[in-house]
XYZ file of C-alpha atoms in Angstrom:
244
model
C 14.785 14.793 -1.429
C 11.612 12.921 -2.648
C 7.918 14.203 -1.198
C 6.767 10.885 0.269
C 3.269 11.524 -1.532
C 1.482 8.249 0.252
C 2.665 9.516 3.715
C -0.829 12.000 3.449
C -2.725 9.862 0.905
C -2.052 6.661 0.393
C -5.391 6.638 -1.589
C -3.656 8.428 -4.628
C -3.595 5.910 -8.115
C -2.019 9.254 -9.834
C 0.672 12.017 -9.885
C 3.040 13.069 -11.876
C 6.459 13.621 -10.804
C 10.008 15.537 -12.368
C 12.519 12.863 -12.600
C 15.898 13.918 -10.690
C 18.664 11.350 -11.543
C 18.901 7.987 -13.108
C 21.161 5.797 -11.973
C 23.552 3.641 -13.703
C 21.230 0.647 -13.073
C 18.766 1.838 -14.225
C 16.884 3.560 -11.055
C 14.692 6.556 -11.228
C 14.972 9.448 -8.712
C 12.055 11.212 -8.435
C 11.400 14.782 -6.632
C 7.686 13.348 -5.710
C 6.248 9.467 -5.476
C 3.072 7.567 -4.879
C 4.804 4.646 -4.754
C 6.060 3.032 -1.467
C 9.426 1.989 -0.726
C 10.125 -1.130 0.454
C 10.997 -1.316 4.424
C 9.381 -1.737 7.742
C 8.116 -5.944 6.160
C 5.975 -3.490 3.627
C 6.884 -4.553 -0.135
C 7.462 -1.559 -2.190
C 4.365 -0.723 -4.597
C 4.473 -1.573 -8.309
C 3.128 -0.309 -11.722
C 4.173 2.148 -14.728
C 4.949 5.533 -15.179
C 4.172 6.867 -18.688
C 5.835 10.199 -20.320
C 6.718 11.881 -23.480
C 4.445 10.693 -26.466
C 3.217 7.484 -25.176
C 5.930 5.764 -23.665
C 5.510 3.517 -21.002
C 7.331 1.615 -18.779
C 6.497 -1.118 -15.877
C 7.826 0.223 -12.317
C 8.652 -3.419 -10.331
C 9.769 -1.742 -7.095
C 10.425 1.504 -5.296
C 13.051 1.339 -2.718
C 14.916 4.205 -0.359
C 18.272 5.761 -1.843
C 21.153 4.914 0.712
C 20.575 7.611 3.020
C 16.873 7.666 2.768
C 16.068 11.274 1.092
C 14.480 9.532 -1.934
C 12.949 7.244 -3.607
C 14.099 5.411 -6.854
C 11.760 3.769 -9.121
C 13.074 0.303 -10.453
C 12.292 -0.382 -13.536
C 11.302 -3.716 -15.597
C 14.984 -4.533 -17.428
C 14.499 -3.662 -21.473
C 12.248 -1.018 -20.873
C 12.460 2.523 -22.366
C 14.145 4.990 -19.949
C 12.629 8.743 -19.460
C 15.427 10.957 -19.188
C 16.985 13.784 -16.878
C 14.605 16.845 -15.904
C 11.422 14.659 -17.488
C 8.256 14.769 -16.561
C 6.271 11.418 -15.965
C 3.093 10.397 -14.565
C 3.083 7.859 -11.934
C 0.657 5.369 -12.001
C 0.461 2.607 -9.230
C -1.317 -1.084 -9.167
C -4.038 -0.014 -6.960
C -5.574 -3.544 -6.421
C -2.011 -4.565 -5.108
C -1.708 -1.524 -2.971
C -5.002 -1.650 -1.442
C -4.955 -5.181 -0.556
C -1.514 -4.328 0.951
C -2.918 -1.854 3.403
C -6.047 -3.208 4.552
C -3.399 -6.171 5.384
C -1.084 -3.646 7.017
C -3.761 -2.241 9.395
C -5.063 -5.841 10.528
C -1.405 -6.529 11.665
C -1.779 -3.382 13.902
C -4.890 -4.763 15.159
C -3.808 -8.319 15.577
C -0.734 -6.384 17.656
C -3.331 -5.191 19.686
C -5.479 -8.354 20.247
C -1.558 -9.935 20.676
C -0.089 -7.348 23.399
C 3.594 -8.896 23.637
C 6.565 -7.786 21.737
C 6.816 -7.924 18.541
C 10.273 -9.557 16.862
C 9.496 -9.617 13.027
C 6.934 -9.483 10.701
C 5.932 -9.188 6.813
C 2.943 -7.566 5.086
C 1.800 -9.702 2.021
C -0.771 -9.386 -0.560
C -2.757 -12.244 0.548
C -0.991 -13.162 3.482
C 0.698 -11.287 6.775
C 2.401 -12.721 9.663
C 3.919 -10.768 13.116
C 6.297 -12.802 15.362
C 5.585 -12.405 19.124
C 7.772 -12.799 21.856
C 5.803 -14.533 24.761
C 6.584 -15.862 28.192
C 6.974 -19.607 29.184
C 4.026 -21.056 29.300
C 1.898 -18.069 27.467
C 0.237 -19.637 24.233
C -2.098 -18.031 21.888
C -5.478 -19.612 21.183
C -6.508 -18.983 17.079
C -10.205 -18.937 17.120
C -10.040 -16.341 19.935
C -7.351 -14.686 18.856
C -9.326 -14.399 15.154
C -12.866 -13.723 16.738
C -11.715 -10.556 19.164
C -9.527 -9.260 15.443
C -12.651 -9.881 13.582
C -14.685 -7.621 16.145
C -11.752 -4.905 16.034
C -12.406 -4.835 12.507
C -16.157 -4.692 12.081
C -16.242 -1.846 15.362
C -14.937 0.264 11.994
C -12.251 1.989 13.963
C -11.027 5.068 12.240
C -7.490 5.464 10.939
C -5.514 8.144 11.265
C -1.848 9.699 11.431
C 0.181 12.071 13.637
C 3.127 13.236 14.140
C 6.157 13.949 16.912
C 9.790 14.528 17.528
C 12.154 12.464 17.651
C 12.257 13.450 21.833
C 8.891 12.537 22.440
C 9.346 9.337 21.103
C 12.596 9.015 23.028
C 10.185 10.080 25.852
C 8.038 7.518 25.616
C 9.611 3.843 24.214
C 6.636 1.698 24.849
C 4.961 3.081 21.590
C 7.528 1.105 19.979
C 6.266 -2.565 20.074
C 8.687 -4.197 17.600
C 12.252 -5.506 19.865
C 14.234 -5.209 16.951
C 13.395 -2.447 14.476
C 13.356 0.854 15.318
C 11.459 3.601 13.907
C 13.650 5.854 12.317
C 15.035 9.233 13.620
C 17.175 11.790 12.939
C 14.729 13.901 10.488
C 13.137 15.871 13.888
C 9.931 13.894 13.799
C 8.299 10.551 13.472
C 4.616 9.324 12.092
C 2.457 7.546 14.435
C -1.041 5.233 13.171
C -3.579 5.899 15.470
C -6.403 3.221 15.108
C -10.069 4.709 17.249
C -9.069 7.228 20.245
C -7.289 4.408 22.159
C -7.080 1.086 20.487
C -3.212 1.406 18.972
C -0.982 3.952 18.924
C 2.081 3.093 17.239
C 5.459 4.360 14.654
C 5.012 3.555 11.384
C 5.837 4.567 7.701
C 3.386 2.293 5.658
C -0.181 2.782 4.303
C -3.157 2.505 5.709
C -6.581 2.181 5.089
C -9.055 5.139 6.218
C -10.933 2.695 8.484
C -10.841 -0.948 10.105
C -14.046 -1.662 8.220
C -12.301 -1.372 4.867
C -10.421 -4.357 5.992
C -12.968 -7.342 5.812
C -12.872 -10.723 7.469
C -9.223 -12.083 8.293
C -8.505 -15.221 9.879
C -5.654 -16.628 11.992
C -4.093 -19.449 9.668
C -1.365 -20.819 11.726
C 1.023 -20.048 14.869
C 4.170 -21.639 14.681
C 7.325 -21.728 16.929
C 10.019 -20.344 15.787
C 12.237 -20.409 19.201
C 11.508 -21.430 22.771
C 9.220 -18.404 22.964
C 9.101 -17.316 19.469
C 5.626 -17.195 17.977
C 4.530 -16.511 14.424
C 1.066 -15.670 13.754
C -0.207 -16.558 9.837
C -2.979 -13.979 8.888
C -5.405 -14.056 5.904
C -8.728 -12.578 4.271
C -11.429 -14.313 4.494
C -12.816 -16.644 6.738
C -11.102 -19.999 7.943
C -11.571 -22.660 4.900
C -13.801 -24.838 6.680
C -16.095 -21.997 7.170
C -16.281 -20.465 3.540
């Protein structure tokens, strides 16, 4: 079982950790981890872990063990391997990280400024995107759509998490806005993002930044149709091209 150390601060660039297996590829099981997982269209985090008397080694994704108790580091092939029982201090690329979850939180907003369902989506570095399921005949209008995100953002709506069972959540299904990933349950309890008092309210495992305001300008690049009612909506930092 791995201590999912981003879950309460996803602010932490350092911890140090006891490693608990290694696998025959490789893979480093770890009792405690700053570094994200992949899942839920959230990359895993990268970086290095250092140990012993100076030996480092580059961490190129974190991903769930099979049943989802813990996290394995993946190392960079060639690289030095700490062994059984070590202790190693886990050091993640911040820059990357951060730019992942100010792009995380605008997709919750844009969710929010988008209220239909929600069939897909990816978190990028520089670039997210959420597919929406919408009526005949609904369309989605990108300066709008980008304008009423962009005031979301600057109201500097504060961030937070809670949790409940896994029967409250069965109790109430329209916090659950994606139509074809479910939160996961089984552990007793899920994590909700809460974004201001009542703006979103909504399962999710990734990280977060403290407030909306740590997010900056985004834009709406691009819808596309993916489908007869399939929408995906291109987001970015900054503002539109032809007004930078």
């Amino acid at each position: 079982m791995t201590e999912a150390l981003y879950l309460d601060n996803p602010y932490l660039e350092l911890a140090e950790a006891t490693v608990t297996a290694v696998g025959t590829d490789g893979g480093l099981w770890v009792d405690r981890s700053i570094f994200y997982p992949q899942g839920g269209g959230q990359p895993g985090d990268i970086g290095s872990i250092e140990w012993g008397t100076g030996f480092v080694s580059n961490i190129k994704n974190a991903v769930y063990s099979p049943d989802r108790s813990s996290i394995i580091l993946v190392p960079e092939e060639g690289h030095e391997l700490p062994q059984l029982g070590q202790t190693i201090l886990q050091r993640v690329d911040w820059p990357r990280r951060h730019a992942l979850m100010r792009m995380h939180t605008a997709m919750h907003l844009l969710s929010v400024v988008l209220p239909y369902p929600v069939t897909g989506g990816q978190v990028g570095v520089e670039e997210g995107r959420l597919d929406f399921d919408l009526s005949d005949g609904e369309t989605v209008e990108k300066v709008s759509a980008t304008e009423a995100l962009n005031a979301l953002i600057r109201a500097d709506h504060a961030v937070t998490t809670e949790w409940i069972t896994d029967e409250e959540l069965a109790a109430n299904p329209a916090l659950v806005k994606t139509m074809k990933v479910k939160p996961p349950t089984g552990a007793g309890r899920v994590r909700l993002v809460r974004i201001g008092p009542d703006i979103d309210l909504q399962p999710c495992g990734g990280t977060h930044v403290r407030s909306t305001g740590e997010i900056g300008e985004v834009h709406i690049t691009k819808i596309e149709n993916k489908g007869r009612i399939n929408r995906r909506v291109r987001l970015r930092f900054g503002p539109p091209a032809e007004a930078a």
